[in-house]
mmCIF file of C-alpha atoms in Angstrom:
data_model
loop_
_atom_site.group_PDB
_atom_site.id
_atom_site.type_symbol
_atom_site.label_atom_id
_atom_site.label_comp_id
_atom_site.label_asym_id
_atom_site.label_seq_id
_atom_site.Cartn_x
_atom_site.Cartn_y
_atom_site.Cartn_z
ATOM 1 C CA MET R 1 43.210 24.988 3.337
ATOM 2 C CA ILE R 2 42.913 22.487 6.220
ATOM 3 C CA ARG R 3 39.652 24.087 7.241
ATOM 4 C CA LYS R 4 38.243 23.686 3.698
ATOM 5 C CA HIS R 5 39.339 20.027 3.603
ATOM 6 C CA ALA R 6 37.768 19.352 7.021
ATOM 7 C CA ALA R 7 34.503 20.981 5.903
ATOM 8 C CA SER R 8 34.332 18.892 2.722
ATOM 9 C CA THR R 9 35.097 15.721 4.722
ATOM 10 C CA LEU R 10 32.319 16.592 7.163
ATOM 11 C CA LEU R 11 29.855 17.221 4.319
ATOM 12 C CA ALA R 12 30.789 13.893 2.720
ATOM 13 C CA ALA R 13 30.214 12.108 6.044
ATOM 14 C CA ILE R 14 26.823 13.783 6.462
ATOM 15 C CA ALA R 15 25.834 12.835 2.911
ATOM 16 C CA LEU R 16 26.875 9.234 3.530
ATOM 17 C CA GLN R 17 24.935 9.158 6.797
ATOM 18 C CA GLY R 18 21.884 10.561 4.990
ATOM 19 C CA SER R 19 22.043 7.887 2.312
ATOM 20 C CA LEU R 20 22.250 5.176 4.967
ATOM 21 C CA ALA R 21 19.236 6.635 6.744
ATOM 22 C CA HIS R 22 17.109 6.231 3.634
ATOM 23 C CA GLY R 23 18.193 2.669 2.886
ATOM 24 C CA LEU R 24 15.220 0.892 4.457
ATOM 25 C CA GLY R 25 12.253 0.518 2.155
ATOM 26 C CA LEU R 26 8.867 -1.141 1.907
ATOM 27 C CA GLY R 27 8.146 -3.501 -0.968
ATOM 28 C CA ASP R 28 4.914 -4.955 -2.268
ATOM 29 C CA ILE R 29 2.268 -6.595 -0.131
ATOM 30 C CA THR R 30 1.337 -10.271 -0.517
ATOM 31 C CA LEU R 31 -2.116 -11.295 0.650
ATOM 32 C CA ARG R 32 -2.406 -14.760 2.220
ATOM 33 C CA SER R 33 -6.080 -14.663 3.245
ATOM 34 C CA ALA R 34 -9.489 -14.055 1.703
ATOM 35 C CA LEU R 35 -12.719 -12.278 2.539
ATOM 36 C CA ASP R 36 -14.365 -13.497 5.792
ATOM 37 C CA GLN R 37 -11.009 -14.766 7.140
ATOM 38 C CA PRO R 38 -8.621 -13.106 9.579
ATOM 39 C CA LEU R 39 -6.149 -10.923 7.688
ATOM 40 C CA ALA R 40 -2.830 -12.575 6.843
ATOM 41 C CA ALA R 41 -0.452 -10.572 4.645
ATOM 42 C CA GLU R 42 3.257 -9.792 4.293
ATOM 43 C CA ILE R 43 5.112 -6.660 3.200
ATOM 44 C CA ARG R 44 8.718 -7.026 2.026
ATOM 45 C CA LEU R 45 11.345 -5.006 3.910
ATOM 46 C CA ARG R 46 14.368 -3.998 1.841
ATOM 47 C CA GLY R 47 17.726 -2.566 2.859
ATOM 48 C CA VAL R 48 17.442 -3.439 6.542
ATOM 49 C CA GLY R 49 21.216 -3.650 6.919
ATOM 50 C CA ASP R 50 22.369 -4.521 10.419
ATOM 51 C CA LEU R 51 19.179 -3.385 12.183
ATOM 52 C CA ASN R 52 17.478 -5.858 14.482
ATOM 53 C CA PRO R 53 13.692 -6.336 14.801
ATOM 54 C CA THR R 54 13.483 -4.253 17.981
ATOM 55 C CA GLN R 55 14.883 -1.225 16.117
ATOM 56 C CA ILE R 56 12.210 -1.349 13.401
ATOM 57 C CA LEU R 57 8.819 -0.059 14.528
ATOM 58 C CA VAL R 58 5.927 -0.719 12.148
ATOM 59 C CA GLY R 59 2.322 0.391 12.444
ATOM 60 C CA LEU R 60 -0.414 2.410 10.835
ATOM 61 C CA GLY R 61 0.370 5.972 9.892
ATOM 62 C CA SER R 62 -1.042 8.788 11.985
ATOM 63 C CA ALA R 63 -4.399 10.412 11.276
ATOM 64 C CA ALA R 64 -2.469 13.254 9.575
ATOM 65 C CA ASP R 65 -0.600 10.729 7.378
ATOM 66 C CA PHE R 66 -3.911 9.194 6.288
ATOM 67 C CA GLU R 67 -5.343 12.638 5.578
ATOM 68 C CA ARG R 68 -2.312 13.689 3.486
ATOM 69 C CA ALA R 69 -2.644 10.450 1.488
ATOM 70 C CA GLY R 70 -6.374 11.028 0.987
ATOM 71 C CA VAL R 71 -7.212 7.735 2.703
ATOM 72 C CA GLU R 72 -10.044 7.320 5.205
ATOM 73 C CA ARG R 73 -8.830 5.817 8.484
ATOM 74 C CA VAL R 74 -11.640 3.427 9.375
ATOM 75 C CA TYR R 75 -11.879 1.829 12.822
ATOM 76 C CA LEU R 76 -11.399 -1.692 11.432
ATOM 77 C CA LEU R 77 -7.749 -0.864 10.616
ATOM 78 C CA SER R 78 -6.984 -0.496 14.341
ATOM 79 C CA ASP R 79 -7.207 -4.299 14.668
ATOM 80 C CA ILE R 80 -4.204 -4.922 12.379
ATOM 81 C CA GLN R 81 -1.161 -6.272 14.192
ATOM 82 C CA PHE R 82 2.352 -5.852 12.744
ATOM 83 C CA GLU R 83 5.309 -8.190 13.326
ATOM 84 C CA VAL R 84 8.835 -7.718 11.920
ATOM 85 C CA ALA R 85 10.877 -10.774 10.874
ATOM 86 C CA LEU R 86 14.390 -10.382 9.411
ATOM 87 C CA ASP R 87 16.261 -12.905 7.273
ATOM 88 C CA GLY R 88 19.771 -11.935 8.453
ATOM 89 C CA GLN R 89 20.776 -11.008 4.894
ATOM 90 C CA GLY R 90 19.620 -7.403 4.871
ATOM 91 C CA ASP R 91 15.951 -8.016 4.083
ATOM 92 C CA GLY R 92 12.865 -9.218 5.910
ATOM 93 C CA VAL R 93 9.086 -9.053 6.083
ATOM 94 C CA VAL R 94 6.401 -7.322 8.066
ATOM 95 C CA ARG R 95 3.572 -9.719 8.854
ATOM 96 C CA LEU R 96 0.110 -8.174 9.104
ATOM 97 C CA SER R 97 -2.643 -10.061 10.886
ATOM 98 C CA THR R 98 -5.966 -9.678 12.642
ATOM 99 C CA ASP R 99 -7.731 -11.905 15.146
ATOM 100 C CA GLN R 100 -11.170 -11.288 13.636
ATOM 101 C CA PRO R 101 -12.300 -12.037 10.066
ATOM 102 C CA ILE R 102 -12.255 -9.139 7.607
ATOM 103 C CA ARG R 103 -15.681 -8.575 6.100
ATOM 104 C CA GLU R 104 -14.779 -5.612 3.890
ATOM 105 C CA PRO R 105 -13.987 -6.405 0.220
ATOM 106 C CA TYR R 106 -10.885 -4.193 0.288
ATOM 107 C CA LEU R 107 -8.640 -2.371 2.750
ATOM 108 C CA ASP R 108 -6.859 0.900 2.052
ATOM 109 C CA PHE R 109 -4.282 2.016 4.627
ATOM 110 C CA VAL R 110 -0.987 3.814 5.259
ATOM 111 C CA VAL R 111 1.910 1.918 6.862
ATOM 112 C CA GLU R 112 4.596 3.763 8.798
ATOM 113 C CA VAL R 113 8.050 2.304 9.495
ATOM 114 C CA ARG R 114 10.426 4.005 11.934
ATOM 115 C CA TRP R 115 14.011 3.087 12.747
ATOM 116 C CA PRO R 116 16.749 4.968 14.628
ATOM 117 C CA THR R 117 17.759 7.111 11.643
ATOM 118 C CA GLY R 118 14.623 7.429 9.574
ATOM 119 C CA ARG R 119 10.975 7.002 8.754
ATOM 120 C CA VAL R 120 9.070 5.869 5.677
ATOM 121 C CA LEU R 121 5.354 5.842 4.783
ATOM 122 C CA ARG R 122 3.585 3.863 2.094
ATOM 123 C CA GLU R 123 -0.053 3.426 1.123
ATOM 124 C CA TYR R 124 -1.398 -0.055 0.420
ATOM 125 C CA THR R 125 -4.695 -1.219 -1.033
ATOM 126 C CA VAL R 126 -5.580 -4.872 -0.505
ATOM 127 C CA LEU R 127 -8.399 -6.455 -2.515
ATOM 128 C CA LEU R 128 -9.910 -9.338 -0.530
ATOM 129 C CA ASP R 129 -12.881 -10.099 -2.775
ATOM 130 C CA LEU R 130 -12.285 -10.265 -6.510
ATOM 131 C CA PRO R 131 -15.247 -9.665 -8.809
ATOM 132 C CA THR R 132 -16.741 -12.848 -10.216
ATOM 133 C CA TYR R 133 -16.981 -13.457 -13.928
ATOM 134 C CA THR R 134 -19.112 -15.907 -15.872
ATOM 135 C CA ALA R 135 -17.772 -18.081 -18.667
ATOM 136 C CA ALA R 136 -20.674 -17.137 -20.942
ATOM 137 C CA ALA R 137 -19.995 -14.303 -23.344
ATOM 138 C CA ALA R 138 -22.135 -11.208 -23.004
ATOM 139 C CA GLU R 139 -24.740 -10.575 -25.654
ATOM 140 C CA PRO R 140 -23.318 -8.148 -28.251
ATOM 141 C CA VAL R 141 -24.792 -4.656 -28.321
ATOM 142 C CA ARG R 142 -26.415 -3.721 -31.642
ATOM 143 C CA ALA R 143 -27.361 -0.298 -32.840
ATOM 144 C CA PRO R 144 -31.080 0.208 -33.453
ATOM 145 C CA ARG R 145 -32.155 -0.109 -37.094
ATOM 146 C CA ALA R 146 -33.006 3.089 -38.936
ATOM 147 C CA GLN R 147 -36.703 3.584 -39.488
ATOM 148 C CA ALA R 148 -38.323 5.309 -42.453
ATOM 149 C CA TRP R 149 -40.197 8.448 -41.551
ATOM 150 C CA SER R 150 -43.411 9.368 -43.269
ATOM 151 C CA GLY R 151 -45.352 12.560 -43.136
ATOM 152 C CA ALA R 152 -44.895 16.256 -43.767
ATOM 153 C CA GLY R 153 -41.204 16.201 -43.004
ATOM 154 C CA ASP R 154 -40.495 13.719 -45.829
ATOM 155 C CA SER R 155 -42.456 15.668 -48.457
ATOM 156 C CA ALA R 156 -40.676 18.892 -47.548
ATOM 157 C CA ALA R 157 -37.298 17.226 -47.980
ATOM 158 C CA ALA R 158 -38.300 15.829 -51.389
ATOM 159 C CA THR R 159 -39.180 19.216 -52.877
#
């Protein structure tokens, strides 16, 4: 009986530890720059708990992570720098930046976050250059008008 109780207590402790390990999460990305400017963006960190910035390692996913996500890992992504800032209330941000201007209209990449008890991956797509629209309405599309046919085909249909 004691052995059964000890086993169930151990399983409960392991389950609790597992739920704590999966508490850290990545939120949405907020872009703070535009095309032809150095990248400036922030990703929300959720459920940080009592971790400190040195325990949270953020970077690009591995080549295998990119491949599994179906995302091409272009060389330009290697220039992205990641910095963790915590708010002391269990949340924080990851600041993404580059020294050089980004000349691509969009970036697609996989971010990896590691901490002592876990790891999380998330894919992000950042649109730096929105399509432009004109205020003028487009000309409506009209179907071509039916034309009357003359010739042998018409006389055969009339008989």
